[in-house]
Short mmCIF file of C-alpha atoms and ligand atoms in Angstrom, two decimals:
data_model
loop_
_atom_site.label_atom_id
_atom_site.label_comp_id
_atom_site.label_asym_id
_atom_site.label_seq_id
_atom_site.Cartn_x
_atom_site.Cartn_y
_atom_site.Cartn_z
CA MET A 926 29.51 17.05 -6.10
CA SER A 927 29.18 17.90 -9.62
CA ASP A 928 31.26 20.89 -10.48
CA GLU A 929 28.48 22.72 -12.23
CA HIS A 930 26.48 23.70 -9.40
CA ASP A 931 23.50 26.12 -9.79
CA PRO A 932 23.41 28.52 -6.59
CA GLN A 933 19.65 29.51 -8.11
CA PHE A 934 19.10 25.24 -8.48
CA GLU A 935 15.34 25.13 -7.98
CA LEU A 936 14.24 21.18 -7.90
CA PRO A 937 12.28 20.48 -10.88
CA GLY A 938 8.58 18.98 -10.20
CA PRO A 939 8.10 14.43 -10.95
CA VAL A 940 7.72 14.34 -14.82
CA HIS A 941 6.55 10.70 -16.16
CA PRO A 942 9.90 8.57 -17.57
CA SER A 943 7.82 8.35 -21.12
CA VAL A 944 7.54 12.59 -21.32
CA ARG A 945 11.59 12.45 -20.15
CA LEU A 946 12.55 9.86 -22.89
CA ARG A 947 10.87 12.06 -25.68
CA ALA A 948 12.39 15.34 -24.43
CA ILE A 949 15.46 13.52 -24.36
CA ASP A 950 14.98 11.61 -27.35
CA ALA A 951 16.09 8.09 -25.80
CA HIS A 952 15.07 4.75 -25.17
CA ALA A 953 14.93 1.95 -22.71
CA ARG A 954 18.11 -0.16 -23.10
CA ARG A 955 17.56 -3.91 -22.24
CA ARG A 956 21.03 -4.35 -21.96
CA PHE A 957 21.10 -2.12 -19.31
CA GLY A 958 17.78 -3.59 -17.33
CA GLN A 959 16.18 -0.33 -18.15
CA ASN A 960 12.96 -0.03 -16.49
CA PHE A 961 12.02 3.29 -15.57
CA LEU A 962 9.71 3.68 -12.11
CA ALA A 963 6.60 5.64 -13.72
CA SER A 964 4.21 5.61 -10.22
CA GLU A 965 5.38 7.99 -7.54
CA GLY A 966 3.45 6.18 -5.00
CA VAL A 967 6.46 3.55 -5.51
CA ILE A 968 8.80 6.12 -5.36
CA ALA A 969 7.39 7.82 -2.39
CA GLY A 970 6.48 4.04 -0.73
CA ILE A 971 10.99 3.42 -1.14
CA VAL A 972 12.00 6.68 0.03
CA ARG A 973 9.96 6.68 2.89
CA ALA A 974 10.98 2.88 3.65
CA ALA A 975 14.58 4.08 3.82
CA GLY A 976 13.51 6.81 6.76
CA LEU A 977 16.21 9.56 5.67
CA ARG A 978 16.66 12.43 7.44
CA PRO A 979 18.45 15.60 5.83
CA GLY A 980 21.75 15.75 5.29
CA GLN A 981 22.52 11.81 5.25
CA ARG A 982 24.78 10.50 3.25
CA VAL A 983 22.88 8.52 0.50
CA LEU A 984 23.93 6.27 -2.11
CA GLU A 985 21.71 5.14 -5.36
CA ILE A 986 22.76 3.17 -7.71
CA GLY A 987 21.57 3.07 -11.67
CA PRO A 988 19.70 6.76 -11.13
CA GLY A 989 18.74 6.35 -14.56
CA LEU A 990 16.35 9.09 -15.91
CA GLY A 991 16.39 10.70 -12.34
CA ALA A 992 12.43 10.28 -11.23
CA MET A 993 13.73 8.40 -7.30
CA THR A 994 16.93 11.16 -7.69
CA ARG A 995 14.40 14.01 -7.87
CA ALA A 996 12.51 12.47 -4.97
CA LEU A 997 15.63 11.87 -2.75
CA LEU A 998 17.07 15.78 -3.37
CA ALA A 999 13.69 16.74 -1.91
CA ALA A 1000 14.27 14.92 1.43
CA ASP A 1001 17.53 17.17 1.58
CA VAL A 1002 19.85 14.54 1.92
CA ASP A 1003 23.73 14.00 0.62
CA LEU A 1004 23.30 12.02 -2.63
CA THR A 1005 25.88 9.79 -4.66
CA VAL A 1006 24.47 8.22 -7.69
CA VAL A 1007 26.32 5.55 -9.83
CA GLU A 1008 25.27 5.43 -13.57
CA LEU A 1009 26.68 2.92 -15.94
CA ASP A 1010 25.13 4.30 -19.18
CA ARG A 1011 27.22 7.38 -20.04
CA ASP A 1012 23.86 9.08 -21.90
CA LEU A 1013 21.89 8.58 -19.02
CA ALA A 1014 24.50 10.22 -17.05
CA GLY A 1015 24.48 13.13 -19.11
CA HIS A 1016 21.17 13.87 -19.23
CA LEU A 1017 20.79 13.51 -15.24
CA ARG A 1018 23.65 16.05 -15.62
CA ASP A 1019 21.18 18.49 -17.54
CA TRP A 1020 18.70 17.93 -15.76
CA LEU A 1021 19.24 18.05 -12.07
CA GLY A 1022 23.75 18.46 -12.11
CA GLY A 1023 22.94 22.09 -10.96
CA SER A 1024 21.83 20.78 -7.30
CA PRO A 1025 24.74 21.35 -5.19
CA ARG A 1026 23.22 17.94 -3.08
CA LEU A 1027 24.20 15.27 -5.91
CA ARG A 1028 27.19 14.28 -7.00
CA ILE A 1029 27.01 11.94 -10.45
CA VAL A 1030 29.51 9.67 -10.85
CA GLU A 1031 29.99 7.07 -14.02
CA GLY A 1032 30.67 3.97 -13.45
CA ASP A 1033 29.75 0.29 -12.54
CA ALA A 1034 28.25 -0.18 -9.20
CA ALA A 1035 29.21 -4.21 -9.74
CA ARG A 1036 33.03 -3.03 -9.83
CA GLN A 1037 33.07 -0.17 -7.85
CA ASP A 1038 35.42 0.01 -5.12
CA TRP A 1039 32.82 1.73 -2.86
CA ALA A 1040 35.67 2.39 0.16
CA ALA A 1041 37.56 4.31 -2.04
CA LEU A 1042 34.32 6.25 -3.72
CA LEU A 1043 32.27 7.03 -0.20
CA GLY A 1044 34.74 6.42 2.43
CA GLY A 1045 37.79 7.97 1.27
CA GLY A 1046 40.06 5.57 1.22
CA ARG A 1047 38.15 3.70 5.11
CA ALA A 1048 36.14 0.51 4.35
CA GLN A 1049 35.00 1.94 8.18
CA LEU A 1050 33.38 4.95 9.03
CA PRO A 1051 31.84 6.79 12.05
CA ALA A 1052 28.09 5.80 12.72
CA ASP A 1053 26.57 9.14 11.43
CA GLU A 1054 28.55 9.04 8.73
CA LYS A 1055 27.28 5.43 7.13
CA VAL A 1056 25.69 5.43 3.99
CA ALA A 1057 22.21 4.87 3.78
CA VAL A 1058 21.34 3.08 -0.24
CA VAL A 1059 18.89 3.59 -2.46
CA ALA A 1060 18.09 1.69 -5.69
CA ASN A 1061 15.87 0.36 -8.35
CA LEU A 1062 18.41 -2.47 -9.50
CA PRO A 1063 18.90 -3.82 -12.99
CA TYR A 1064 17.49 -7.02 -12.66
CA ASN A 1065 20.79 -8.06 -14.75
CA VAL A 1066 23.07 -7.58 -11.84
CA GLY A 1067 21.27 -6.96 -8.91
CA THR A 1068 22.63 -9.87 -7.03
CA THR A 1069 25.80 -9.02 -7.49
CA ILE A 1070 25.22 -6.06 -6.30
CA LEU A 1071 23.34 -6.70 -3.47
CA THR A 1072 26.13 -8.77 -1.89
CA GLY A 1073 29.14 -6.29 -2.73
CA LEU A 1074 27.16 -3.93 -0.22
CA LEU A 1075 26.47 -6.32 2.41
CA ALA A 1076 30.35 -6.96 2.55
CA GLN A 1077 30.41 -3.52 3.10
CA PRO A 1078 29.11 -2.95 6.86
CA GLY A 1079 31.84 -0.10 8.14
CA LEU A 1080 30.41 1.86 4.91
CA PHE A 1081 26.49 1.09 4.33
CA SER A 1082 23.82 1.32 7.33
CA HIS A 1083 20.91 0.13 5.19
CA LEU A 1084 19.47 -0.49 1.92
CA VAL A 1085 16.41 -0.07 0.46
CA LEU A 1086 16.92 -2.29 -2.72
CA MET A 1087 13.84 -3.27 -5.67
CA LEU A 1088 14.66 -6.49 -6.82
CA GLN A 1089 12.66 -9.25 -8.81
CA LYS A 1090 10.51 -10.70 -6.80
CA GLU A 1091 12.18 -14.20 -6.67
CA VAL A 1092 15.44 -12.58 -5.73
CA ALA A 1093 13.90 -10.80 -3.37
CA GLU A 1094 11.71 -13.96 -1.84
CA ARG A 1095 15.32 -15.74 -1.66
CA VAL A 1096 17.06 -12.84 0.11
CA VAL A 1097 14.29 -13.34 2.86
CA ALA A 1098 13.18 -16.32 2.80
CA PRO A 1099 14.15 -18.74 6.77
CA PRO A 1100 15.67 -22.21 6.93
CA GLY A 1101 12.84 -24.70 5.81
CA ASP A 1102 11.07 -22.37 2.63
CA ARG A 1103 11.79 -23.68 -0.31
CA SER A 1104 13.02 -20.64 -2.15
CA ARG A 1105 16.34 -20.73 0.66
CA GLY A 1106 19.33 -20.71 -1.06
CA SER A 1107 23.23 -20.03 -0.15
CA LEU A 1108 21.82 -16.12 -1.37
CA SER A 1109 19.38 -15.96 2.03
CA ALA A 1110 22.54 -17.64 4.48
CA TYR A 1111 24.72 -15.32 2.87
CA CYS A 1112 22.56 -12.42 3.91
CA GLU A 1113 21.03 -13.47 6.87
CA ALA A 1114 24.57 -13.28 8.49
CA ARG A 1115 24.62 -9.68 7.35
CA ALA A 1116 21.58 -7.94 7.81
CA ALA A 1117 18.18 -7.57 9.51
CA ARG A 1118 15.61 -8.27 5.99
CA ARG A 1119 12.24 -7.54 5.58
CA VAL A 1120 10.18 -6.74 2.25
CA ALA A 1121 8.89 -3.17 2.52
CA LEU A 1122 7.03 -2.82 -0.91
CA LYS A 1123 5.39 -5.41 -3.35
CA VAL A 1124 5.32 -3.40 -7.33
CA PRO A 1125 3.45 -4.70 -10.12
CA PRO A 1126 4.65 -4.47 -13.43
CA GLY A 1127 2.55 -1.82 -14.48
CA ALA A 1128 4.88 0.68 -11.99
CA PHE A 1129 7.58 1.09 -14.94
CA VAL A 1130 8.18 1.97 -18.19
CA PRO A 1131 8.81 -0.39 -20.14
CA ALA A 1132 6.79 -2.86 -18.25
CA PRO A 1133 9.41 -5.49 -17.48
CA LYS A 1134 8.21 -9.33 -17.13
CA VAL A 1135 8.21 -10.01 -13.74
CA HIS A 1136 6.74 -8.82 -10.74
CA SER A 1137 9.41 -6.73 -8.37
CA ALA A 1138 9.39 -6.28 -4.51
CA VAL A 1139 11.48 -3.69 -2.49
CA LEU A 1140 13.84 -4.67 0.29
CA ARG A 1141 15.19 -2.86 3.82
CA LEU A 1142 18.19 -4.65 4.67
CA ASP A 1143 19.67 -3.29 8.17
CA LEU A 1144 23.62 -4.12 8.27
CA TYR A 1145 25.02 -5.95 11.22
CA PRO A 1146 28.38 -4.02 12.29
CA ALA A 1147 29.91 -7.78 11.62
CA PRO A 1148 28.81 -10.69 9.93
CA LEU A 1149 26.72 -12.97 12.58
CA THR A 1150 30.13 -15.84 11.79
CA GLU A 1151 30.86 -16.70 15.56
CA GLY A 1152 34.35 -15.45 15.13
CA LEU A 1153 34.66 -17.95 12.11
CA ALA A 1154 36.45 -16.29 8.75
CA PRO A 1155 33.78 -14.55 6.68
CA ALA A 1156 35.40 -16.08 3.58
CA LEU A 1157 35.29 -19.45 4.92
CA VAL A 1158 31.52 -19.27 5.99
CA GLU A 1159 30.72 -17.82 2.55
CA ARG A 1160 32.36 -20.96 0.95
CA VAL A 1161 30.77 -23.65 3.24
CA THR A 1162 27.85 -22.08 2.66
CA ARG A 1163 27.71 -22.37 -1.42
CA VAL A 1164 29.30 -26.11 -0.99
CA ALA A 1165 26.18 -27.43 1.32
CA PHE A 1166 23.85 -25.81 -1.07
CA ALA A 1167 25.09 -26.21 -4.00
CA GLN A 1168 22.50 -29.09 -5.28
CA PRO A 1169 19.02 -28.18 -3.48
CA ARG A 1170 16.91 -31.13 -4.23
CA LYS A 1171 19.99 -33.72 -2.58
CA THR A 1172 21.18 -33.68 0.94
CA VAL A 1173 23.42 -31.73 2.79
CA ARG A 1174 26.14 -34.44 2.59
CA ARG A 1175 25.41 -35.51 -1.00
CA CYS A 1176 26.76 -31.69 -2.05
CA LEU A 1177 29.40 -32.05 1.40
CA ALA A 1178 30.28 -35.38 -0.03
CA ASP A 1179 30.54 -33.79 -3.82
CA ALA A 1180 33.08 -31.63 -3.26
CA LEU A 1181 34.86 -32.72 -0.36
CA GLU A 1182 35.98 -36.70 0.41
CA PRO A 1183 32.59 -38.67 1.83
CA ALA A 1184 35.06 -39.62 5.06
CA LEU A 1185 35.43 -35.71 5.78
CA ALA A 1186 31.65 -35.07 4.85
CA ASP A 1187 30.87 -37.53 7.47
CA ALA A 1188 32.92 -36.18 9.56
CA ALA A 1189 31.89 -32.96 9.61
CA LEU A 1190 28.50 -33.28 9.65
CA ALA A 1191 28.90 -35.44 13.05
CA ALA A 1192 31.26 -33.22 14.97
CA ALA A 1193 28.38 -30.44 13.81
CA ALA A 1194 25.38 -32.32 14.76
CA VAL A 1195 23.60 -31.71 11.27
CA PRO A 1196 21.40 -34.97 10.48
CA PRO A 1197 22.64 -36.38 7.08
CA ALA A 1198 19.72 -36.29 5.61
CA ALA A 1199 18.63 -32.46 6.14
CA ARG A 1200 18.37 -30.53 2.69
CA PRO A 1201 20.41 -27.55 1.90
CA ALA A 1202 16.68 -25.16 2.83
CA ASP A 1203 17.03 -26.40 6.53
CA LEU A 1204 20.18 -25.29 7.24
CA ASP A 1205 20.33 -22.22 10.07
CA LEU A 1206 22.95 -19.93 10.67
CA GLY A 1207 24.06 -22.13 13.63
CA GLN A 1208 24.11 -25.25 11.41
CA ILE A 1209 26.05 -23.41 8.60
CA ASN A 1210 28.99 -21.82 11.46
CA ALA A 1211 28.83 -25.25 13.15
CA LEU A 1212 29.77 -26.59 9.99
CA SER A 1213 32.54 -24.41 9.03
CA ARG A 1214 34.06 -25.10 12.14
CA ALA A 1215 33.74 -28.75 11.95
CA LEU A 1216 35.45 -28.35 8.82
CA GLU A 1217 37.98 -26.11 9.07
CA ALA A 1218 39.45 -27.85 12.77
CA LEU A 1219 39.37 -31.55 10.54
CA GLY A 1220 42.11 -29.21 7.76
CA ALA A 1221 40.00 -28.79 4.87
CA ALA A 1222 40.59 -25.18 4.15
CA GLU A 1223 42.71 -26.31 0.99
CA ALA A 1224 39.94 -28.93 -0.49
CA LEU A 1225 37.72 -26.03 -0.41
CA GLY A 1226 39.96 -23.58 -2.45
CA LEU A 1227 40.68 -21.71 0.52
CA ALA A 1228 44.03 -20.54 1.03
CA ALA A 1229 44.87 -20.94 5.02
CA ALA A 1230 44.82 -17.06 5.39
CA ALA A 1231 41.55 -16.78 3.75
CA ALA A 1232 40.46 -19.20 5.82
CA ALA A 1233 42.03 -17.40 9.37
CA PRO A 1234 39.20 -15.68 11.39
CA ALA A 1235 39.44 -11.80 10.98
CA GLU A 1236 41.17 -9.56 13.40
CA GLY A 1237 39.00 -7.77 15.75
N1 SAM B 1967 16.41 4.50 -10.66
C1 SAM B 1967 16.06 4.54 -12.27
C2 SAM B 1967 14.50 4.22 -12.32
O1 SAM B 1967 13.76 3.57 -11.07
O2 SAM B 1967 13.50 4.74 -12.61
C3 SAM B 1967 16.00 3.19 -13.14
C4 SAM B 1967 16.45 2.29 -12.37
S1 SAM B 1967 16.68 0.94 -14.36
C5 SAM B 1967 16.05 -0.78 -13.24
C6 SAM B 1967 18.48 0.21 -13.73
C7 SAM B 1967 19.66 2.07 -13.96
O3 SAM B 1967 20.72 1.22 -13.61
C8 SAM B 1967 19.27 2.04 -15.32
O4 SAM B 1967 19.60 3.56 -15.11
C9 SAM B 1967 20.70 1.19 -16.08
O5 SAM B 1967 21.36 2.26 -16.99
C10 SAM B 1967 21.59 1.73 -14.80
N2 SAM B 1967 22.50 0.39 -14.67
C11 SAM B 1967 22.09 -0.66 -15.14
N3 SAM B 1967 23.76 -1.40 -14.78
C12 SAM B 1967 24.54 -1.06 -14.08
C13 SAM B 1967 25.47 -0.88 -13.50
N4 SAM B 1967 26.41 -2.26 -13.79
N5 SAM B 1967 26.16 0.09 -12.93
C14 SAM B 1967 25.15 1.42 -12.61
N6 SAM B 1967 24.53 1.14 -12.85
C15 SAM B 1967 23.99 0.30 -13.99
#
């Protein structure tokens, strides 16, 4: 929590980002991916999609000018925000820092140790203490932040994230969909996913060049890797999806020995002509199991320990 709680703190009303920027004599910084939400309707839709209860622990990444932060505090949640731009963190402290429910952290969400920040060093929290994440992510590091959050099912219950529309489509793409890639398979193994909201450029100040979408992801307690080490399956996924226009066989043969690729495909019953976008989770796990049994961990660049099944 902030050190400067104001016992008399009263939550201010919404303020348009252009008005806030003028008031604090600032401008949007492109290098921090700053496109501020100007639509209270979209903000309300995001908070609704998160389905929060009073007192629930919430993390907001990149609070910026605080439009969503304000709406989250109005929902009476126990809120931690992580902002990279020191100036904006300072302005947020001035505007909302008096709230006893808000903790403002200056830092890089792409490099946070979430267990240290939110779990007191623990990577596994009791179900009712798990943290919901709500964020309008900076698009330049959106994927890095998303994959980092999904790697912590012991800490996070669900994520409601604004992403660039194309990235959001990749996250939810099922087998056979043209936009399916390694990110789709990674996310599919870790969370139930749905598009909650589509958001046009005009909802932001300044308006980005791209359309956006809000996703809701509900994390599974553990990745769906059928007892295989997540690091092994993640590596095999990357290799199998490395060249989206080629066959899975070509992807595997380029990274490993062609004979090893053929043996793994046969053992996993994956047709050699299959394209990466056709692979479902069962096939990816089967390929991983086959490659492990064929002793390919080293060829995949994995230390034996990383390929060993996770305990429990
Ligand atoms: N939440 C605000 C809103 O919706 O109006 C701002 C969203 S803006 C798209 C992204 C925010 O993330 C900016 O405030 C930016 O400074 C911040 N940011 C950029 N990179 C970050 C990082 N690596 N870690 C934490 N915050 C970051």
